[in-house]
Coordinates of C-alpha atoms in Angstrom, one line a residue:
M1 CA 29.0 161.9 26.2
E2 CA 30.6 162.7 22.9
T3 CA 32.8 165.7 22.2
V4 CA 34.3 167.4 19.2
C5 CA 37.1 169.9 19.7
N6 CA 37.8 172.8 17.3
K7 CA 40.4 175.6 17.4
L8 CA 39.1 179.2 17.0
E9 CA 40.8 182.5 16.5
K10 CA 42.5 184.4 19.4
S11 CA 43.6 181.1 21.0
L12 CA 40.1 179.9 21.8
V13 CA 39.1 176.3 21.6
E14 CA 35.5 175.2 21.3
V15 CA 34.2 171.8 22.4
Q16 CA 30.9 170.6 21.1
V17 CA 29.3 168.4 23.7
S18 CA 26.5 165.9 23.0
F19 CA 25.1 163.9 26.0
S20 CA 23.3 160.6 25.5
K21 CA 19.6 160.4 26.2
E22 CA 20.4 158.1 29.2
E23 CA 22.8 160.6 30.7
W24 CA 20.4 163.4 30.4
K25 CA 17.5 161.5 31.8
A26 CA 19.6 160.4 34.8
A27 CA 20.5 164.1 35.4
Q28 CA 16.8 165.0 35.3
E29 CA 15.9 162.2 37.8
E30 CA 18.7 163.4 40.1
A31 CA 17.4 167.0 39.8
L32 CA 13.8 165.9 40.5
A33 CA 14.9 163.9 43.6
K34 CA 16.9 166.9 44.9
L35 CA 14.2 169.4 44.3
A36 CA 11.4 167.1 45.7
K37 CA 13.0 167.1 49.1
N38 CA 11.9 170.6 49.6
V39 CA 8.4 170.4 48.1
K40 CA 5.4 170.3 50.5
I41 CA 2.1 169.1 49.1
D42 CA -1.0 169.1 51.3
G43 CA -2.0 165.6 52.4
F44 CA 1.6 164.2 52.0
R45 CA 4.6 164.2 54.2
K46 CA 7.5 166.3 52.8
G47 CA 9.2 164.3 50.1
K48 CA 6.6 161.6 50.0
A49 CA 4.2 162.9 47.4
P50 CA 3.7 161.1 44.0
V51 CA 6.3 161.9 41.4
Q52 CA 3.9 163.3 38.9
M53 CA 2.4 165.7 41.5
V54 CA 5.9 166.8 42.5
K55 CA 6.8 167.4 38.8
A56 CA 3.7 169.4 38.3
R57 CA 4.4 171.5 41.3
I58 CA 8.0 172.2 40.5
G59 CA 7.6 172.7 36.7
K60 CA 9.5 171.3 33.8
G61 CA 11.7 174.4 33.4
T62 CA 13.0 174.3 36.9
I63 CA 13.9 170.6 36.7
L64 CA 15.7 171.1 33.4
E65 CA 17.6 174.0 34.9
E66 CA 18.7 172.0 37.9
A67 CA 19.6 169.0 35.7
T68 CA 21.8 171.3 33.6
D69 CA 23.8 172.3 36.6
I70 CA 24.1 168.7 37.7
I71 CA 25.3 167.3 34.3
L72 CA 27.7 170.1 33.7
Q73 CA 29.2 170.0 37.2
K74 CA 29.8 166.3 36.8
N75 CA 31.3 166.5 33.3
Y76 CA 33.0 169.9 33.3
G77 CA 36.4 168.4 34.3
P78 CA 36.3 165.4 32.0
I79 CA 35.3 167.7 29.0
L80 CA 38.5 169.7 29.6
L81 CA 40.8 166.8 30.5
D82 CA 39.6 164.5 27.6
N83 CA 40.4 167.3 25.1
N84 CA 43.7 168.3 26.7
I85 CA 42.5 171.8 27.5
Q86 CA 44.2 173.9 30.1
P87 CA 42.2 177.1 30.3
V88 CA 44.0 180.4 31.0
G89 CA 40.7 182.1 31.8
Q90 CA 37.0 181.3 32.7
P91 CA 35.5 179.0 30.0
E92 CA 32.0 179.9 28.6
V93 CA 29.2 177.3 28.4
K94 CA 26.5 177.8 25.9
I95 CA 23.5 175.5 25.6
T96 CA 22.8 174.7 21.9
E97 CA 19.8 172.3 22.3
M98 CA 17.7 171.4 25.3
S99 CA 14.5 169.4 25.7
E100 CA 13.4 166.5 28.0
D101 CA 15.2 164.1 25.6
V102 CA 18.2 166.1 24.3
F103 CA 20.9 168.2 25.9
N104 CA 23.8 169.6 23.9
C105 CA 26.1 172.4 24.6
T106 CA 29.4 174.1 23.6
V107 CA 32.3 174.9 26.0
T108 CA 34.6 177.7 24.7
A109 CA 37.8 178.2 26.6
P110 CA 40.8 180.5 26.2
V111 CA 44.1 178.6 26.2
A112 CA 47.7 179.6 26.1
P113 CA 48.6 180.5 22.5
E114 CA 51.0 178.6 20.3
V115 CA 54.3 180.4 20.2
K116 CA 56.3 180.1 17.0
L117 CA 59.6 181.8 17.9
G118 CA 61.0 184.4 15.5
D119 CA 64.6 185.4 15.6
Y120 CA 66.0 185.5 19.2
K121 CA 69.7 184.8 18.5
D122 CA 72.1 187.2 16.8
L123 CA 69.8 190.1 17.3
E124 CA 71.2 193.3 16.0
V125 CA 71.0 195.1 19.3
K126 CA 73.8 197.2 20.6
K127 CA 74.6 198.4 24.1
T128 CA 75.6 202.0 24.5
T129 CA 79.2 202.5 25.4
V130 CA 79.5 204.4 28.7
R131 CA 81.8 207.4 28.8
V132 CA 82.0 210.2 31.4
T133 CA 83.3 213.5 30.2
K134 CA 85.1 216.2 32.2
K135 CA 82.2 218.6 31.3
E136 CA 79.6 216.3 32.9
V137 CA 81.6 216.0 36.1
E138 CA 82.0 219.8 36.3
E139 CA 78.3 220.3 35.7
R140 CA 77.5 218.0 38.5
I141 CA 80.0 219.8 40.8
K142 CA 78.2 223.1 39.9
E143 CA 74.9 221.5 41.1
Y144 CA 76.5 220.8 44.5
Q145 CA 77.6 224.5 44.4
K146 CA 74.0 225.6 43.8
Q147 CA 72.8 223.5 46.7
F148 CA 75.0 225.4 49.1
A149 CA 74.3 228.8 47.7
E150 CA 73.2 231.5 50.2
L151 CA 70.4 234.0 49.6
V152 CA 71.6 237.6 49.9
V153 CA 69.4 240.6 49.9
K154 CA 69.7 242.6 46.7
E155 CA 69.9 246.2 47.9
E156 CA 69.4 247.7 44.5
G157 CA 68.3 246.4 41.1
E158 CA 65.4 244.6 39.6
V159 CA 64.0 241.1 39.9
E160 CA 65.8 238.6 37.5
T161 CA 65.3 235.0 36.7
G162 CA 66.8 232.9 39.5
D163 CA 66.2 235.6 42.2
T164 CA 63.9 234.8 45.2
V165 CA 61.3 237.5 46.0
V166 CA 59.3 238.0 49.1
I167 CA 55.8 239.2 48.1
D168 CA 52.3 239.8 49.1
Y169 CA 49.7 238.9 46.5
Q170 CA 45.9 238.8 46.2
G171 CA 44.0 237.1 43.4
L172 CA 40.7 238.7 42.2
K173 CA 38.1 237.3 39.8
D174 CA 35.5 239.8 38.7
G175 CA 36.9 242.0 41.5
V176 CA 36.3 239.4 44.3
A177 CA 39.1 237.6 46.1
F178 CA 39.0 233.8 45.5
D179 CA 40.0 231.0 47.8
G180 CA 43.7 230.1 47.9
G181 CA 44.7 233.3 45.9
T182 CA 46.0 235.4 48.8
A183 CA 49.3 235.3 50.8
E184 CA 51.7 237.6 52.7
N185 CA 55.5 237.5 52.8
Y186 CA 55.5 234.6 50.4
S187 CA 59.0 233.5 49.2
L188 CA 59.0 232.7 45.5
E189 CA 62.0 231.7 43.3
I190 CA 61.5 233.3 39.9
G191 CA 61.9 230.6 37.2
S192 CA 60.7 227.7 39.5
N193 CA 57.3 227.7 37.6
T194 CA 55.6 227.3 41.0
F195 CA 52.7 229.6 39.9
I196 CA 50.5 229.5 36.9
P197 CA 52.2 230.4 33.5
G198 CA 52.9 234.2 33.2
F199 CA 52.9 235.1 36.9
E200 CA 56.6 234.8 37.5
D201 CA 57.5 236.3 34.2
Q202 CA 55.6 239.5 35.0
I203 CA 57.4 240.0 38.3
I204 CA 60.8 240.1 36.4
G205 CA 61.9 243.8 36.3
M206 CA 60.1 244.9 39.5
K207 CA 62.0 246.5 42.3
A208 CA 61.7 246.3 46.1
N209 CA 58.5 248.0 47.3
D210 CA 57.0 248.0 43.8
E211 CA 53.3 247.2 43.4
K212 CA 51.7 245.8 40.3
D213 CA 48.5 244.3 38.9
I214 CA 49.2 241.1 37.0
E215 CA 46.5 240.0 34.5
L216 CA 46.4 236.3 33.8
T217 CA 44.2 233.5 32.5
F218 CA 44.1 230.3 34.4
P219 CA 44.9 227.1 32.3
K220 CA 41.7 225.4 31.0
E221 CA 42.9 222.2 32.7
Y222 CA 43.4 223.8 36.1
H223 CA 42.2 221.6 38.9
A224 CA 39.8 224.1 40.5
E225 CA 36.8 224.2 38.1
D226 CA 35.7 227.7 39.2
L227 CA 39.1 229.1 38.1
A228 CA 39.9 226.9 35.0
G229 CA 40.1 229.1 31.9
Q230 CA 39.1 232.2 33.9
E231 CA 40.7 235.7 33.7
V232 CA 42.0 237.0 37.0
I233 CA 44.1 239.9 38.4
F234 CA 46.8 239.4 41.0
K235 CA 47.7 242.5 43.1
V236 CA 51.4 242.0 43.9
K237 CA 53.8 243.9 46.2
V238 CA 57.5 243.1 46.3
H239 CA 59.0 243.4 49.7
E240 CA 62.4 242.0 49.2
I241 CA 64.6 240.6 46.4
K242 CA 67.3 238.1 47.1
Y243 CA 70.0 236.6 44.8
K244 CA 72.0 233.4 45.2
S245 CA 75.6 233.8 46.3
L246 CA 77.5 230.8 45.2
P247 CA 80.3 229.3 47.3
E248 CA 83.8 228.8 45.9
I249 CA 84.3 225.4 44.2
D250 CA 87.1 224.2 46.5
D251 CA 87.9 221.8 49.3
E252 CA 85.5 223.5 51.7
L253 CA 82.6 222.8 49.3
A254 CA 83.7 219.2 49.1
K255 CA 83.5 218.9 52.9
D256 CA 80.1 220.6 53.0
V257 CA 78.7 218.0 50.6
N258 CA 79.3 215.6 53.5
I259 CA 80.0 212.3 51.6
D260 CA 82.0 209.6 53.4
G261 CA 85.6 209.5 52.2
V262 CA 85.3 212.9 50.4
E263 CA 87.6 215.5 52.0
T264 CA 89.0 217.4 49.0
L265 CA 87.7 218.8 45.7
E266 CA 89.7 216.1 43.9
D267 CA 87.9 213.5 46.0
L268 CA 84.6 215.0 45.1
R269 CA 85.4 214.9 41.4
T270 CA 86.5 211.3 41.6
Y271 CA 83.4 210.3 43.5
T272 CA 81.1 212.3 41.1
K273 CA 82.7 210.7 38.1
E274 CA 82.1 207.2 39.5
Q275 CA 78.4 208.1 40.3
I276 CA 77.8 209.4 36.8
R277 CA 79.5 206.2 35.4
I278 CA 77.2 204.0 37.5
Q279 CA 74.1 205.9 36.5
K280 CA 75.1 205.7 32.8
Q281 CA 75.8 202.0 33.0
T282 CA 72.4 201.5 34.6
Q283 CA 70.7 203.5 31.9
S284 CA 72.7 201.7 29.2
E285 CA 71.6 198.3 30.6
N286 CA 68.0 199.4 30.8
D287 CA 68.1 200.7 27.2
F288 CA 69.7 197.4 26.1
S289 CA 67.0 195.4 27.8
E290 CA 64.3 197.6 26.3
K291 CA 65.7 197.0 22.8
I292 CA 65.8 193.2 23.4
Y293 CA 62.2 193.4 24.7
N294 CA 60.9 195.2 21.6
A295 CA 62.9 193.1 19.2
L296 CA 61.6 189.8 20.6
I297 CA 58.0 191.0 20.5
E298 CA 58.3 192.4 17.0
N299 CA 59.9 189.1 15.8
T300 CA 57.3 186.8 17.3
P301 CA 53.6 187.6 16.5
I302 CA 51.2 185.9 18.9
D303 CA 47.4 185.7 18.8
L304 CA 46.6 186.4 22.4
P305 CA 43.3 185.4 24.0
D306 CA 41.5 188.3 25.6
A307 CA 41.4 186.6 29.0
M308 CA 45.2 186.7 29.3
V309 CA 45.3 190.4 28.4
E310 CA 42.5 191.2 30.8
S311 CA 44.2 189.3 33.6
E312 CA 47.4 191.3 33.0
I313 CA 45.5 194.6 32.9
N314 CA 43.9 193.8 36.2
M315 CA 47.4 193.0 37.7
M316 CA 48.7 196.3 36.4
L317 CA 45.8 198.2 38.0
R318 CA 46.7 196.5 41.3
E319 CA 50.3 197.7 40.8
I320 CA 49.0 201.2 40.2
E321 CA 46.9 201.0 43.4
Q322 CA 49.8 199.8 45.4
N323 CA 52.0 202.7 44.1
L324 CA 49.3 205.2 45.0
A325 CA 49.0 203.7 48.5
Q326 CA 52.7 204.4 49.0
Q327 CA 52.0 208.0 48.2
G328 CA 49.2 208.2 50.6
L329 CA 46.5 208.1 47.9
N330 CA 43.8 205.6 46.9
L331 CA 42.4 204.7 43.5
E332 CA 39.2 206.6 44.1
T333 CA 41.1 209.8 45.0
F334 CA 43.3 209.4 41.9
Q335 CA 40.2 209.1 39.7
Q336 CA 38.8 212.3 41.2
I337 CA 42.0 214.2 40.6
T338 CA 42.6 212.9 37.0
G339 CA 38.9 212.5 36.0
K340 CA 39.7 209.0 34.7
T341 CA 37.4 206.0 35.0
I342 CA 38.6 202.5 35.5
D343 CA 37.8 201.8 31.9
D344 CA 40.0 204.8 30.9
M345 CA 42.8 203.4 33.0
K346 CA 42.4 200.0 31.5
E347 CA 42.6 201.3 27.9
E348 CA 45.8 203.3 28.8
V349 CA 47.6 200.2 30.0
R350 CA 46.2 197.7 27.4
E351 CA 49.0 198.0 24.9
Q352 CA 51.6 197.5 27.6
A353 CA 49.7 194.6 29.1
E354 CA 49.6 192.9 25.7
K355 CA 53.4 193.4 25.3
R356 CA 54.1 192.0 28.8
V357 CA 52.0 188.9 28.1
K358 CA 53.7 188.3 24.8
F359 CA 57.2 188.8 26.3
N360 CA 56.6 186.3 29.1
L361 CA 55.3 183.7 26.6
I362 CA 58.3 184.2 24.4
L363 CA 60.7 183.9 27.3
A364 CA 59.0 180.7 28.5
E365 CA 59.3 179.2 24.9
I366 CA 62.9 180.2 24.7
A367 CA 63.6 178.5 28.0
K368 CA 61.8 175.4 26.8
V369 CA 63.6 175.3 23.4
E370 CA 67.1 176.0 24.9
N371 CA 66.5 173.6 27.8
I372 CA 67.0 176.3 30.4
E373 CA 66.5 174.8 33.8
V374 CA 66.2 176.2 37.3
S375 CA 67.6 174.2 40.2
D376 CA 65.9 173.8 43.7
D377 CA 69.0 175.6 45.1
E378 CA 68.4 178.6 42.9
V379 CA 64.8 178.8 44.0
E380 CA 65.8 178.5 47.6
E381 CA 68.4 181.3 47.2
E382 CA 65.7 183.5 45.5
I383 CA 63.3 182.9 48.4
K384 CA 66.1 184.0 50.8
E385 CA 66.6 187.2 48.9
I386 CA 62.9 187.9 48.9
A387 CA 62.7 187.3 52.6
S388 CA 65.7 189.5 53.2
Y389 CA 64.2 192.3 51.1
Y390 CA 60.9 192.3 53.0
G391 CA 62.5 191.6 56.4
K392 CA 60.6 188.3 56.8
E393 CA 61.6 184.7 57.6
V394 CA 62.2 182.2 54.8
D395 CA 59.4 179.9 56.0
E396 CA 57.0 182.8 56.1
I397 CA 57.7 183.7 52.4
K398 CA 57.2 180.0 51.5
Q399 CA 53.9 180.1 53.3
I400 CA 52.8 183.2 51.5
F401 CA 53.6 181.8 48.1
G402 CA 52.2 178.4 49.0
S403 CA 51.3 176.4 45.9
Q404 CA 52.4 179.3 43.8
I405 CA 56.1 178.6 44.5
D406 CA 56.5 177.5 40.9
S407 CA 56.0 181.2 39.9
I408 CA 59.4 181.9 41.4
K409 CA 60.9 179.1 39.3
A410 CA 59.2 180.5 36.2
D411 CA 60.5 184.0 36.9
L412 CA 64.0 182.7 37.3
A413 CA 63.7 180.8 34.1
S414 CA 62.5 184.0 32.3
R415 CA 65.5 185.9 33.7
K416 CA 67.9 183.2 32.4
A417 CA 66.2 183.3 29.0
V418 CA 66.7 187.1 28.9
Q419 CA 70.3 186.6 29.7
F420 CA 70.6 183.9 27.1
V421 CA 69.3 186.3 24.4
K422 CA 71.7 189.1 25.6
D423 CA 74.6 186.7 25.5
N424 CA 73.8 185.8 22.0
V425 CA 73.3 189.2 20.4
K426 CA 75.1 189.8 17.1
K427 CA 78.7 190.8 17.9

């Protein structure tokens, strides 16, 4: 067997394979022997008929097809190993020439792309300075105040934004009531945008015991096809109007919030300020990481093989499916609700998948260049944290990962690489 290896675009390598006449003949003889075991020819015991009769019965095409499988199975590994090829996806085999005397083919395999690092030190990326203002604290305190507001019946006056009304309504299309369009004594907060656009706005100004016909058009993208884009009338009667009575902002409100260690309004302000600070720090760190992420990808162009991107896309779809399951949905139901096909979903995540693959390759190269290492103790500690998070035993986690335990090590190395870049941004 002789091979010639060539690099192609998009991190593909092509190996041109030429087998000797002797190798190919040997594969055909093995194929014939294998197939002959199952050939029954009248007058001969199974497997004992003359070779020429067996060949005639089987047919040249079948023998060559079986010989192809035999010779490729035996040489597939050596073809890759001899040319130092480590595929990152399924290689493709194409027969270029085949007869009883000649068998040549090409093996095309996607491989990890070469990563030529761009700038990853002294990046001009700044972290947002975290500052909590008195106004932000007071706005958060007012949110607590709203949570403990009481609804009080408005004896006189009209419906205003923020009021809660108790209404009867009946929806009619072409004079006929439609499913899901009727209710009695329904409580609706005006301004909550619970109903289709325009419904709540037209209740503003009504008084208790008022009745009104509200003319509306359902949105074109409404989930019920028989109502989407249709003109309807809602017959509405207002029974009662309630407004929010806000409690005083004082020590009693602080106690009602029911937070450990918070007894006074001053305690609540201190607690609230710290919570806002933590949230802002988290957001600042996330924004900083996002800027690092985008800068590294922009500075390091990589010609990705389609196989790596497709693999990442499939992983992202599995993540979507898992998230849906946590919400009590499955992928099929999600597709019905959104009207999206699997191909649509794949295209939506493709760009992000490409970025994720590039980012991981860049981090791996940084770890290599900067001699970033991960100790066995660090891996062991990470496994303990994973076990603790999922409420499982350490040995069980090790068994789950099995031979993929190196993926934990790679993940830790990537995290260290990210921290290295963060520690070396331009001051």
